[in-house]
Amino acid sequence: MPASHLNQIIAALPLQRGATEPLFRQLYAAIKAAILDGRMSPGMQLPPTRDFCRLLAVSRQTVLNAYALLTAEGYLDGAVGRGTFVSRDVPLSVPVAAPAGKLDAPGLLRPLSARGQGVVAAMRQVAFHRGPLRAFRVGMPRIDHFPFDVWNRLEARRWRRPDHQFGYSDPAGYLPLRELLCVYLKASRGVQCTPQQIVITSGSQQALFMLSTILLAPGDSAWMESPGYRGASGPLRAAGARVFPVPVDAQGLDVAYGVAHCPQAKLAYVTPSHQMPLGVSMSLPRRLALLAWAAHNKAWLVEDDYDSEYRYSGAPLASLQSLDRDGCVVYVGTLSKVLFPGLRLGYMVAPPALAEALVQAKAVMDRHTAIVPQMALADFIAEGHFGRHIRRTRDSNAERRDQLVRGLAHELDDQLACGPADSGLELCAYFRAGHDEETVSRAGLERGIELRPLGHYADPDAGAACATPPGLLLGFAAIPPAEMQHGLLELGRLLRGR
């Protein structure tokens, strides 16, 4: 290549003076790009550093630093008295990385694997919260009730006293926390377990993904409540399972339907204490029938007890796990609904024979959940803050539940019929008149309120047997009274066409 042409290439190298990135890093990147895209070919001799300085009006040290970095990475060869050359080991044709912001251009990325495509497709069905809190957002606890000052103090205390626990720790989780959870779950939910059966996870969503991956082979069938929690059907589908929708009625999952139409299922996902989204509780005969089916067919039952702490009338219901005598129930719990979602702490209680496999799976997935939040939570429980927070939040939720129920009866009794409202963070309401769920939901957003259609929770492959009357799921726990009243007024105007 003529020297004049090489000088033109060098003079055109892009440098932004005054940028936060040092000039030598910019020069390094520019020369590297010129080598990779063929403007500077293998074996080409570069000008002496003094000439390079003159062409670009930069200091000699800038050029020396860039040359040194390029030589260390194998792009340049050089020796004193011989000159600096583009390495002959650099291939003539090297793909250049896509510019920032262009990675989604068609054809640039290799296709995802079949499993990867399944993960993406499955999670597209899951709703994510966006924007400021407003009536009637579902699945949100009352965060402003949480004693963050206490939590900050407990975490700060742990940070001030680092010990061996700050290295890699047990994939199963912080042992004192598992011991405390064991006592709590036995007293509050009747769960029978030892600390060795508990695995701490990064939220219940990780637990559901782990269980779907470990317990099911691609093509295995799994029962899924319909309507049901999309955050559970997503991991099942991502694992390659054939999700079989089973209808839900006033007694919970229709076990007889599942046995009649898909007896070969290897797993059933259930929310027996407070069905998501209909709010019903599974009757004792149904629970016993489900356990009998699982024991006979050597199937797994995943019990998601996602908001069991919030029951507003009557004694707390015992868990399905407390009735298990055959080691088929995996109990999944979350602390997102009790403390705050950003904490990302959950847990599994596995049958003894399964626990070690889940610990190993946890180690493969992310080694272990962050240790300091686990330590802080253990202190939070041990010092009594956890119990006080649950009692205070339960009372607050009950007040807001009462406001919503009264408001629906007063403002919208001619339009909506309430479903069960004795527990949880939301309640379902069925249309008395003919309304299209999606149309109402979109109109609600235009009026500044969130209205989750019950149809959102229906399995897209479910047949008429799983049909649910049209309605809405309305969250109340996180909604301040004034916002609740505003939401009720807007919902009334919307349904009456005003």
Tab-separated table of C-alpha atoms in Angstrom:
chain	number	residue	atom	x	y	z
A	1	MET	CA	0.000	0.000	0.000
A	2	PRO	CA	1.419	3.443	-0.893
A	3	ALA	CA	2.486	5.525	2.098
A	4	SER	CA	0.167	8.354	1.042
A	5	HIS	CA	-2.869	6.060	1.189
A	6	LEU	CA	-1.821	4.705	4.592
A	7	ASN	CA	-1.389	8.250	5.830
A	8	GLN	CA	-4.953	9.034	4.679
A	9	ILE	CA	-6.272	6.027	6.640
A	10	ILE	CA	-4.410	7.148	9.752
A	11	ALA	CA	-5.506	10.763	9.439
A	12	ALA	CA	-9.132	9.566	9.170
A	13	LEU	CA	-9.018	7.473	12.369
A	14	PRO	CA	-11.893	8.716	14.583
A	15	LEU	CA	-10.731	10.455	17.769
A	16	GLN	CA	-12.973	12.511	20.021
A	17	ARG	CA	-10.940	15.022	21.969
A	18	GLY	CA	-12.488	15.934	25.294
A	19	ALA	CA	-14.345	12.626	25.583
A	20	THR	CA	-14.233	10.693	28.858
A	21	GLU	CA	-12.433	7.773	27.168
A	22	PRO	CA	-8.644	8.365	27.033
A	23	LEU	CA	-7.158	9.156	23.625
A	24	PHE	CA	-4.867	6.114	23.683
A	25	ARG	CA	-7.916	3.845	24.169
A	26	GLN	CA	-9.690	5.565	21.288
A	27	LEU	CA	-6.607	5.186	19.079
A	28	TYR	CA	-6.229	1.536	20.072
A	29	ALA	CA	-9.874	0.854	19.143
A	30	ALA	CA	-9.600	2.739	15.832
A	31	ILE	CA	-6.454	0.897	14.703
A	32	LYS	CA	-7.924	-2.432	15.791
A	33	ALA	CA	-11.087	-1.764	13.758
A	34	ALA	CA	-8.986	-0.807	10.721
A	35	ILE	CA	-7.040	-4.077	11.004
A	36	LEU	CA	-10.139	-6.226	11.457
A	37	ASP	CA	-12.053	-4.697	8.540
A	38	GLY	CA	-9.062	-4.976	6.181
A	39	ARG	CA	-8.091	-1.315	5.774
A	40	MET	CA	-4.765	-2.235	7.373
A	41	SER	CA	-3.698	-5.613	5.995
A	42	PRO	CA	-1.445	-8.266	7.602
A	43	GLY	CA	2.238	-7.446	7.226
A	44	MET	CA	1.661	-3.742	6.600
A	45	GLN	CA	4.278	-1.503	8.221
A	46	LEU	CA	2.930	1.357	10.309
A	47	PRO	CA	4.632	4.738	10.370
A	48	PRO	CA	7.125	5.548	13.122
A	49	THR	CA	5.462	6.864	16.248
A	50	ARG	CA	6.698	10.432	15.616
A	51	ASP	CA	5.042	10.478	12.171
A	52	PHE	CA	1.886	8.974	13.661
A	53	CYS	CA	1.848	11.798	16.254
A	54	ARG	CA	2.129	14.406	13.526
A	55	LEU	CA	-0.665	12.917	11.397
A	56	LEU	CA	-3.138	12.815	14.319
A	57	ALA	CA	-1.820	15.716	16.408
A	58	VAL	CA	-1.505	13.592	19.511
A	59	SER	CA	1.349	13.040	21.952
A	60	ARG	CA	3.942	10.325	21.330
A	61	GLN	CA	3.000	8.684	24.638
A	62	THR	CA	-0.584	8.297	23.377
A	63	VAL	CA	0.692	6.403	20.308
A	64	LEU	CA	3.142	4.330	22.371
A	65	ASN	CA	0.371	3.295	24.777
A	66	ALA	CA	-1.937	2.302	21.901
A	67	TYR	CA	0.850	0.349	20.143
A	68	ALA	CA	1.736	-1.452	23.369
A	69	LEU	CA	-1.866	-2.577	23.937
A	70	LEU	CA	-2.264	-3.726	20.315
A	71	THR	CA	1.036	-5.617	20.478
A	72	ALA	CA	0.031	-7.322	23.734
A	73	GLU	CA	-3.225	-8.500	22.149
A	74	GLY	CA	-1.448	-9.798	19.029
A	75	TYR	CA	-2.582	-7.235	16.461
A	76	LEU	CA	0.888	-5.691	15.967
A	77	ASP	CA	4.439	-7.044	15.818
A	78	GLY	CA	7.502	-4.901	16.261
A	79	ALA	CA	11.079	-4.644	17.378
A	80	VAL	CA	13.470	-1.777	18.014
A	81	GLY	CA	15.199	-0.776	14.783
A	82	ARG	CA	12.880	-2.884	12.608
A	83	GLY	CA	9.575	-1.021	12.801
A	84	THR	CA	5.993	-1.869	13.692
A	85	PHE	CA	3.868	-4.155	11.489
A	86	VAL	CA	0.323	-5.482	11.406
A	87	SER	CA	0.608	-9.087	12.605
A	88	ARG	CA	0.539	-11.725	9.886
A	89	ASP	CA	-1.415	-13.949	12.281
A	90	VAL	CA	-4.513	-11.754	11.927
A	91	PRO	CA	-6.856	-13.458	9.395
A	92	LEU	CA	-7.616	-11.551	6.204
A	93	SER	CA	-11.349	-11.625	6.921
A	94	VAL	CA	-12.543	-11.140	10.500
A	95	PRO	CA	-16.191	-10.284	11.323
A	96	VAL	CA	-16.420	-6.934	13.058
A	97	ALA	CA	-18.597	-6.681	16.146
A	98	ALA	CA	-21.935	-4.974	15.561
A	99	PRO	CA	-22.058	-1.310	16.587
A	100	ALA	CA	-23.716	-0.524	19.907
A	101	GLY	CA	-27.477	-0.416	19.572
A	102	LYS	CA	-27.488	-2.600	16.435
A	103	LEU	CA	-27.482	-6.055	17.992
A	104	ASP	CA	-31.156	-6.557	17.228
A	105	ALA	CA	-30.700	-5.985	13.489
A	106	PRO	CA	-32.082	-8.891	11.402
A	107	GLY	CA	-29.515	-11.530	10.521
A	108	LEU	CA	-26.811	-10.443	12.972
A	109	LEU	CA	-27.606	-12.946	15.715
A	110	ARG	CA	-27.515	-16.692	15.394
A	111	PRO	CA	-30.928	-18.220	16.137
A	112	LEU	CA	-31.810	-19.239	19.673
A	113	SER	CA	-31.941	-22.923	20.546
A	114	ALA	CA	-35.329	-24.593	20.676
A	115	ARG	CA	-35.207	-24.389	24.484
A	116	GLY	CA	-34.206	-20.719	24.301
A	117	GLN	CA	-37.107	-19.947	21.989
A	118	GLY	CA	-39.400	-21.767	24.415
A	119	VAL	CA	-38.161	-19.665	27.343
A	120	VAL	CA	-38.710	-16.402	25.466
A	121	ALA	CA	-42.136	-17.428	24.171
A	122	ALA	CA	-43.242	-18.659	27.591
A	123	MET	CA	-42.254	-15.507	29.454
A	124	ARG	CA	-43.889	-13.212	26.890
A	125	GLN	CA	-47.151	-14.383	28.441
A	126	VAL	CA	-46.179	-13.116	31.910
A	127	ALA	CA	-47.302	-9.610	32.889
A	128	PHE	CA	-44.687	-7.242	34.283
A	129	HIS	CA	-45.490	-4.175	36.366
A	130	ARG	CA	-44.498	-0.880	34.788
A	131	GLY	CA	-44.967	2.753	35.703
A	132	PRO	CA	-46.163	4.339	38.928
A	133	LEU	CA	-48.422	2.455	41.323
A	134	ARG	CA	-52.138	2.943	40.647
A	135	ALA	CA	-55.457	1.237	41.260
A	136	PHE	CA	-55.900	-1.754	40.896
A	137	ARG	CA	-52.417	-3.221	40.419
A	138	VAL	CA	-52.278	-6.906	41.341
A	139	GLY	CA	-49.643	-8.895	43.170
A	140	MET	CA	-48.170	-5.939	45.062
A	141	PRO	CA	-47.820	-5.834	48.850
A	142	ARG	CA	-47.934	-2.588	50.801
A	143	ILE	CA	-44.281	-1.573	50.654
A	144	ASP	CA	-44.595	1.679	52.616
A	145	HIS	CA	-45.484	-0.394	55.707
A	146	PHE	CA	-42.152	-2.182	55.721
A	147	PRO	CA	-39.707	-1.102	58.485
A	148	PHE	CA	-36.813	-0.229	56.199
A	149	ASP	CA	-35.002	1.561	59.029
A	150	VAL	CA	-34.866	-1.712	60.966
A	151	TRP	CA	-33.794	-3.656	57.889
A	152	ASN	CA	-31.045	-1.145	57.094
A	153	ARG	CA	-29.731	-1.424	60.643
A	154	LEU	CA	-29.680	-5.218	60.502
A	155	GLU	CA	-27.875	-5.298	57.148
A	156	ALA	CA	-25.395	-2.615	58.265
A	157	ARG	CA	-24.600	-4.655	61.369
A	158	ARG	CA	-23.784	-7.652	59.199
A	159	TRP	CA	-21.618	-5.583	56.843
A	160	ARG	CA	-19.628	-4.292	59.810
A	161	ARG	CA	-18.847	-7.829	60.972
A	162	PRO	CA	-17.759	-9.816	57.907
A	163	ASP	CA	-16.819	-13.427	58.580
A	164	HIS	CA	-16.250	-16.654	56.696
A	165	GLN	CA	-19.882	-16.584	55.556
A	166	PHE	CA	-18.952	-13.800	53.138
A	167	GLY	CA	-17.163	-16.330	50.955
A	168	TYR	CA	-18.978	-18.957	48.909
A	169	SER	CA	-21.647	-20.411	51.142
A	170	ASP	CA	-24.012	-23.373	51.229
A	171	PRO	CA	-26.157	-23.531	48.066
A	172	ALA	CA	-29.085	-24.576	50.270
A	173	GLY	CA	-28.952	-21.219	52.031
A	174	TYR	CA	-27.925	-19.671	55.327
A	175	LEU	CA	-28.502	-22.379	57.951
A	176	PRO	CA	-29.829	-20.104	60.761
A	177	LEU	CA	-32.419	-18.745	58.328
A	178	ARG	CA	-33.497	-22.247	57.316
A	179	GLU	CA	-33.807	-23.220	60.973
A	180	LEU	CA	-36.011	-20.203	61.701
A	181	LEU	CA	-38.161	-20.824	58.622
A	182	CYS	CA	-38.617	-24.407	59.738
A	183	VAL	CA	-40.095	-23.260	63.064
A	184	TYR	CA	-42.221	-20.562	61.407
A	185	LEU	CA	-43.677	-22.828	58.716
A	186	LYS	CA	-44.587	-25.529	61.209
A	187	ALA	CA	-46.397	-23.041	63.462
A	188	SER	CA	-48.159	-21.042	60.740
A	189	ARG	CA	-48.785	-23.564	57.937
A	190	GLY	CA	-48.395	-26.991	59.520
A	191	VAL	CA	-45.428	-27.761	57.256
A	192	GLN	CA	-43.484	-30.774	58.528
A	193	CYS	CA	-39.782	-30.471	57.700
A	194	THR	CA	-36.202	-30.186	58.882
A	195	PRO	CA	-33.786	-27.383	57.929
A	196	GLN	CA	-32.075	-29.856	55.582
A	197	GLN	CA	-35.247	-29.983	53.464
A	198	ILE	CA	-35.301	-26.212	52.880
A	199	VAL	CA	-33.532	-24.577	49.916
A	200	ILE	CA	-33.365	-20.773	49.800
A	201	THR	CA	-33.959	-19.384	46.312
A	202	SER	CA	-33.819	-16.038	44.568
A	203	GLY	CA	-37.597	-15.684	44.709
A	204	SER	CA	-40.265	-18.301	44.089
A	205	GLN	CA	-39.860	-17.831	40.323
A	206	GLN	CA	-36.408	-19.393	40.480
A	207	ALA	CA	-37.841	-22.256	42.513
A	208	LEU	CA	-40.504	-22.927	39.868
A	209	PHE	CA	-37.928	-22.845	37.073
A	210	MET	CA	-35.623	-25.230	38.948
A	211	LEU	CA	-38.436	-27.675	39.676
A	212	SER	CA	-39.677	-27.614	36.067
A	213	THR	CA	-36.160	-28.319	34.811
A	214	ILE	CA	-35.179	-30.967	37.354
A	215	LEU	CA	-38.429	-32.919	37.681
A	216	LEU	CA	-39.609	-32.987	34.068
A	217	ALA	CA	-38.150	-34.263	30.810
A	218	PRO	CA	-39.105	-32.589	27.514
A	219	GLY	CA	-42.475	-33.957	26.460
A	220	ASP	CA	-43.642	-34.873	29.968
A	221	SER	CA	-47.161	-33.733	30.825
A	222	ALA	CA	-47.896	-31.392	33.722
A	223	TRP	CA	-51.237	-30.305	35.146
A	224	MET	CA	-51.738	-26.582	35.382
A	225	GLU	CA	-54.699	-24.791	36.936
A	226	SER	CA	-56.744	-22.904	34.353
A	227	PRO	CA	-57.181	-20.093	35.001
A	228	GLY	CA	-53.852	-20.067	36.799
A	229	TYR	CA	-50.621	-18.250	37.473
A	230	ARG	CA	-48.773	-17.502	34.235
A	231	GLY	CA	-45.504	-17.240	36.115
A	232	ALA	CA	-45.733	-21.009	36.707
A	233	SER	CA	-46.884	-22.125	33.271
A	234	GLY	CA	-43.962	-20.164	31.753
A	235	PRO	CA	-41.227	-22.282	33.415
A	236	LEU	CA	-43.126	-25.492	32.652
A	237	ARG	CA	-43.272	-24.651	28.962
A	238	ALA	CA	-39.673	-23.432	28.987
A	239	ALA	CA	-38.645	-26.869	30.310
A	240	GLY	CA	-40.354	-28.486	27.315
A	241	ALA	CA	-43.297	-29.874	29.283
A	242	ARG	CA	-46.714	-30.424	27.730
A	243	VAL	CA	-48.884	-28.209	29.898
A	244	PHE	CA	-52.331	-29.722	30.404
A	245	PRO	CA	-54.916	-27.189	31.635
A	246	VAL	CA	-57.209	-28.490	34.385
A	247	PRO	CA	-60.343	-26.491	35.281
A	248	VAL	CA	-60.900	-24.853	38.662
A	249	ASP	CA	-64.265	-24.613	40.382
A	250	ALA	CA	-65.495	-23.592	43.834
A	251	GLN	CA	-63.566	-26.508	45.395
A	252	GLY	CA	-60.309	-25.803	43.614
A	253	LEU	CA	-58.519	-27.913	41.016
A	254	ASP	CA	-60.855	-30.493	39.443
A	255	VAL	CA	-58.768	-33.582	40.162
A	256	ALA	CA	-61.272	-35.959	38.570
A	257	TYR	CA	-61.009	-34.034	35.282
A	258	GLY	CA	-57.226	-34.283	35.311
A	259	VAL	CA	-57.322	-38.020	36.088
A	260	ALA	CA	-59.836	-38.661	33.321
A	261	HIS	CA	-58.069	-36.651	30.607
A	262	CYS	CA	-54.354	-36.704	31.502
A	263	PRO	CA	-53.612	-39.448	34.051
A	264	GLN	CA	-50.002	-39.805	32.864
A	265	ALA	CA	-48.909	-36.347	34.042
A	266	LYS	CA	-45.612	-36.273	35.935
A	267	LEU	CA	-46.336	-33.078	37.893
A	268	ALA	CA	-49.225	-30.880	39.014
A	269	TYR	CA	-48.872	-27.220	39.954
A	270	VAL	CA	-51.481	-26.044	42.468
A	271	THR	CA	-52.305	-23.050	44.685
A	272	PRO	CA	-54.563	-24.897	47.166
A	273	SER	CA	-54.806	-22.356	50.003
A	274	HIS	CA	-55.708	-19.374	47.821
A	275	GLN	CA	-56.148	-20.180	44.152
A	276	MET	CA	-54.627	-17.710	41.721
A	277	PRO	CA	-56.632	-15.847	40.427
A	278	LEU	CA	-60.097	-17.015	41.563
A	279	GLY	CA	-59.330	-16.937	45.293
A	280	VAL	CA	-61.013	-20.266	46.157
A	281	SER	CA	-59.504	-22.787	48.587
A	282	MET	CA	-59.130	-26.434	47.648
A	283	SER	CA	-61.525	-28.622	49.622
A	284	LEU	CA	-60.250	-31.470	51.772
A	285	PRO	CA	-61.710	-34.200	49.502
A	286	ARG	CA	-59.940	-32.635	46.521
A	287	ARG	CA	-56.662	-32.415	48.445
A	288	LEU	CA	-56.848	-36.066	49.434
A	289	ALA	CA	-57.765	-37.107	45.893
A	290	LEU	CA	-54.822	-35.125	44.501
A	291	LEU	CA	-52.396	-36.712	46.946
A	292	ALA	CA	-53.757	-40.194	46.166
A	293	TRP	CA	-53.326	-39.627	42.416
A	294	ALA	CA	-49.759	-38.363	42.870
A	295	ALA	CA	-48.799	-41.286	45.108
A	296	HIS	CA	-50.312	-43.862	42.741
A	297	ASN	CA	-48.724	-42.366	39.620
A	298	LYS	CA	-45.401	-41.356	41.225
A	299	ALA	CA	-46.079	-37.763	40.209
A	300	TRP	CA	-44.848	-34.581	41.874
A	301	LEU	CA	-47.082	-31.906	43.374
A	302	VAL	CA	-45.793	-28.337	43.488
A	303	GLU	CA	-47.702	-26.399	46.153
A	304	ASP	CA	-47.301	-22.653	45.642
A	305	ASP	CA	-48.305	-20.990	48.921
A	306	TYR	CA	-47.657	-17.505	47.591
A	307	ASP	CA	-49.700	-15.338	50.020
A	308	SER	CA	-50.751	-17.656	52.838
A	309	GLU	CA	-49.828	-15.106	55.530
A	310	TYR	CA	-52.774	-12.908	54.569
A	311	ARG	CA	-55.975	-14.602	55.685
A	312	TYR	CA	-58.558	-12.196	57.110
A	313	SER	CA	-61.252	-14.483	58.519
A	314	GLY	CA	-61.045	-17.823	60.276
A	315	ALA	CA	-57.985	-19.833	61.182
A	316	PRO	CA	-55.134	-20.211	58.645
A	317	LEU	CA	-55.567	-23.209	56.373
A	318	ALA	CA	-53.095	-26.070	56.751
A	319	SER	CA	-50.798	-26.649	53.802
A	320	LEU	CA	-51.194	-29.521	51.352
A	321	GLN	CA	-47.694	-30.572	52.385
A	322	SER	CA	-48.915	-31.230	55.922
A	323	LEU	CA	-51.125	-34.035	54.545
A	324	ASP	CA	-48.401	-35.637	52.406
A	325	ARG	CA	-47.374	-39.098	53.571
A	326	ASP	CA	-45.685	-40.266	50.372
A	327	GLY	CA	-43.044	-37.581	49.781
A	328	CYS	CA	-44.619	-36.133	46.649
A	329	VAL	CA	-45.233	-32.476	47.615
A	330	VAL	CA	-42.679	-29.713	47.097
A	331	TYR	CA	-43.791	-26.657	49.055
A	332	VAL	CA	-42.817	-23.310	47.478
A	333	GLY	CA	-42.985	-20.032	49.365
A	334	THR	CA	-42.026	-16.444	48.682
A	335	LEU	CA	-41.064	-13.521	50.868
A	336	SER	CA	-41.873	-10.985	48.136
A	337	LYS	CA	-45.483	-10.710	49.288
A	338	VAL	CA	-44.533	-10.496	52.987
A	339	LEU	CA	-41.538	-8.162	52.870
A	340	PHE	CA	-40.972	-6.476	49.486
A	341	PRO	CA	-40.599	-7.856	45.925
A	342	GLY	CA	-37.174	-6.312	45.329
A	343	LEU	CA	-35.669	-8.531	48.035
A	344	ARG	CA	-35.932	-11.605	45.752
A	345	LEU	CA	-35.958	-14.245	48.467
A	346	GLY	CA	-38.020	-17.410	48.370
A	347	TYR	CA	-37.687	-21.015	49.449
A	348	MET	CA	-38.603	-24.608	48.717
A	349	VAL	CA	-39.395	-27.346	51.206
A	350	ALA	CA	-38.572	-30.602	49.445
A	351	PRO	CA	-39.243	-34.208	50.434
A	352	PRO	CA	-36.070	-35.621	52.034
A	353	ALA	CA	-35.266	-37.808	49.026
A	354	LEU	CA	-35.372	-34.798	46.667
A	355	ALA	CA	-33.650	-32.155	48.775
A	356	GLU	CA	-30.027	-32.948	47.888
A	357	ALA	CA	-30.766	-32.962	44.141
A	358	LEU	CA	-32.318	-29.509	44.434
A	359	VAL	CA	-29.309	-28.243	46.390
A	360	GLN	CA	-27.044	-29.442	43.582
A	361	ALA	CA	-29.299	-27.822	40.985
A	362	LYS	CA	-29.168	-24.559	42.918
A	363	ALA	CA	-25.362	-24.735	42.937
A	364	VAL	CA	-25.331	-25.149	39.156
A	365	MET	CA	-27.819	-22.338	38.584
A	366	ASP	CA	-26.251	-19.506	40.605
A	367	ARG	CA	-24.051	-21.103	43.333
A	368	HIS	CA	-26.131	-19.571	46.135
A	369	THR	CA	-28.507	-16.705	46.861
A	370	ALA	CA	-26.934	-13.470	48.145
A	371	ILE	CA	-25.864	-14.107	51.721
A	372	VAL	CA	-26.259	-10.727	53.465
A	373	PRO	CA	-30.029	-10.430	52.809
A	374	GLN	CA	-30.389	-13.977	54.183
A	375	MET	CA	-28.474	-13.007	57.320
A	376	ALA	CA	-30.521	-9.845	57.745
A	377	LEU	CA	-33.749	-11.820	57.338
A	378	ALA	CA	-32.646	-14.352	59.934
A	379	ASP	CA	-32.026	-11.496	62.388
A	380	PHE	CA	-35.333	-9.879	61.356
A	381	ILE	CA	-37.182	-13.084	62.275
A	382	ALA	CA	-35.189	-13.890	65.409
A	383	GLU	CA	-35.698	-10.419	66.895
A	384	GLY	CA	-39.484	-10.511	66.392
A	385	HIS	CA	-39.717	-7.915	63.615
A	386	PHE	CA	-41.061	-10.463	61.118
A	387	GLY	CA	-44.062	-11.466	63.224
A	388	ARG	CA	-44.905	-7.852	64.077
A	389	HIS	CA	-44.669	-6.826	60.423
A	390	ILE	CA	-46.996	-9.630	59.291
A	391	ARG	CA	-49.601	-8.749	61.932
A	392	ARG	CA	-49.455	-5.041	61.091
A	393	THR	CA	-49.626	-5.654	57.357
A	394	ARG	CA	-52.472	-8.167	57.712
A	395	ASP	CA	-54.518	-5.534	59.571
A	396	SER	CA	-53.727	-2.907	56.934
A	397	ASN	CA	-54.602	-5.262	54.088
A	398	ALA	CA	-57.901	-6.150	55.783
A	399	GLU	CA	-58.821	-2.457	56.000
A	400	ARG	CA	-58.094	-1.917	52.321
A	401	ARG	CA	-59.890	-5.146	51.394
A	402	ASP	CA	-62.926	-3.878	53.319
A	403	GLN	CA	-62.771	-0.532	51.512
A	404	LEU	CA	-62.717	-2.274	48.133
A	405	VAL	CA	-65.553	-4.669	49.005
A	406	ARG	CA	-67.692	-1.815	50.380
A	407	GLY	CA	-66.906	0.325	47.363
A	408	LEU	CA	-67.841	-2.417	44.914
A	409	ALA	CA	-71.104	-3.023	46.789
A	410	HIS	CA	-71.946	0.674	46.930
A	411	GLU	CA	-70.705	1.890	43.536
A	412	LEU	CA	-70.787	-1.176	41.308
A	413	ASP	CA	-73.175	-3.766	42.743
A	414	ASP	CA	-75.218	-3.653	39.538
A	415	GLN	CA	-72.091	-4.234	37.445
A	416	LEU	CA	-69.798	-6.603	39.356
A	417	ALA	CA	-70.164	-9.659	41.620
A	418	CYS	CA	-67.303	-10.274	44.065
A	419	GLY	CA	-65.550	-13.602	44.354
A	420	PRO	CA	-63.948	-14.880	47.592
A	421	ALA	CA	-62.308	-12.098	49.592
A	422	ASP	CA	-61.133	-13.824	52.768
A	423	SER	CA	-57.414	-13.857	51.950
A	424	GLY	CA	-54.721	-12.574	49.633
A	425	LEU	CA	-53.759	-9.250	48.089
A	426	GLU	CA	-56.490	-9.040	45.434
A	427	LEU	CA	-59.995	-10.278	44.669
A	428	CYS	CA	-61.779	-11.236	41.494
A	429	ALA	CA	-65.004	-9.593	40.373
A	430	TYR	CA	-67.290	-11.014	37.679
A	431	PHE	CA	-69.261	-8.896	35.202
A	432	ARG	CA	-72.995	-8.981	35.770
A	433	ALA	CA	-73.634	-7.453	32.350
A	434	GLY	CA	-71.996	-8.290	29.041
A	435	HIS	CA	-68.574	-6.627	28.934
A	436	ASP	CA	-65.507	-7.568	26.971
A	437	GLU	CA	-62.564	-7.966	29.387
A	438	GLU	CA	-59.881	-6.715	27.037
A	439	THR	CA	-61.915	-3.697	25.967
A	440	VAL	CA	-62.551	-2.759	29.600
A	441	SER	CA	-58.884	-3.261	30.478
A	442	ARG	CA	-57.652	-1.006	27.666
A	443	ALA	CA	-60.222	1.648	28.504
A	444	GLY	CA	-59.118	1.496	32.139
A	445	LEU	CA	-55.513	2.274	31.224
A	446	GLU	CA	-56.693	5.323	29.289
A	447	ARG	CA	-58.416	6.478	32.484
A	448	GLY	CA	-55.341	5.823	34.635
A	449	ILE	CA	-56.381	2.552	36.307
A	450	GLU	CA	-55.076	-0.999	35.879
A	451	LEU	CA	-57.684	-3.696	35.317
A	452	ARG	CA	-56.327	-7.238	34.881
A	453	PRO	CA	-58.780	-9.407	32.877
A	454	LEU	CA	-59.440	-12.874	34.319
A	455	GLY	CA	-58.910	-14.127	30.785
A	456	HIS	CA	-55.233	-13.187	31.146
A	457	TYR	CA	-54.862	-16.221	33.437
A	458	ALA	CA	-56.624	-18.686	31.126
A	459	ASP	CA	-54.445	-21.206	29.326
A	460	PRO	CA	-54.540	-20.401	25.586
A	461	ASP	CA	-54.917	-24.116	24.804
A	462	ALA	CA	-57.688	-24.731	27.338
A	463	GLY	CA	-61.038	-25.882	26.055
A	464	ALA	CA	-64.582	-25.055	27.079
A	465	ALA	CA	-64.222	-27.099	30.284
A	466	CYS	CA	-61.820	-24.453	31.617
A	467	ALA	CA	-63.954	-21.477	30.624
A	468	THR	CA	-64.297	-18.822	33.339
A	469	PRO	CA	-66.995	-16.136	33.419
A	470	PRO	CA	-65.544	-12.803	32.262
A	471	GLY	CA	-64.340	-10.482	34.979
A	472	LEU	CA	-61.410	-8.639	36.521
A	473	LEU	CA	-58.752	-9.243	39.152
A	474	LEU	CA	-58.485	-6.166	41.375
A	475	GLY	CA	-55.510	-5.583	43.667
A	476	PHE	CA	-56.040	-3.688	46.917
A	477	ALA	CA	-53.132	-4.230	49.335
A	478	ALA	CA	-50.776	-1.606	47.887
A	479	ILE	CA	-53.456	0.924	46.888
A	480	PRO	CA	-53.864	3.995	49.154
A	481	PRO	CA	-57.469	4.838	50.148
A	482	ALA	CA	-57.665	7.960	47.966
A	483	GLU	CA	-56.366	6.107	44.913
A	484	MET	CA	-58.774	3.253	45.651
A	485	GLN	CA	-61.726	5.658	45.718
A	486	HIS	CA	-60.582	7.272	42.485
A	487	GLY	CA	-60.260	3.844	40.873
A	488	LEU	CA	-63.749	2.801	41.942
A	489	LEU	CA	-65.292	5.985	40.535
A	490	GLU	CA	-63.466	5.602	37.219
A	491	LEU	CA	-64.384	1.916	36.980
A	492	GLY	CA	-68.042	2.747	37.625
A	493	ARG	CA	-68.060	5.415	34.921
A	494	LEU	CA	-66.306	3.076	32.508
A	495	LEU	CA	-68.715	0.168	32.971
A	496	ARG	CA	-71.724	2.466	32.679
A	497	GLY	CA	-70.393	4.047	29.508
A	498	ARG	CA	-69.871	7.539	30.918
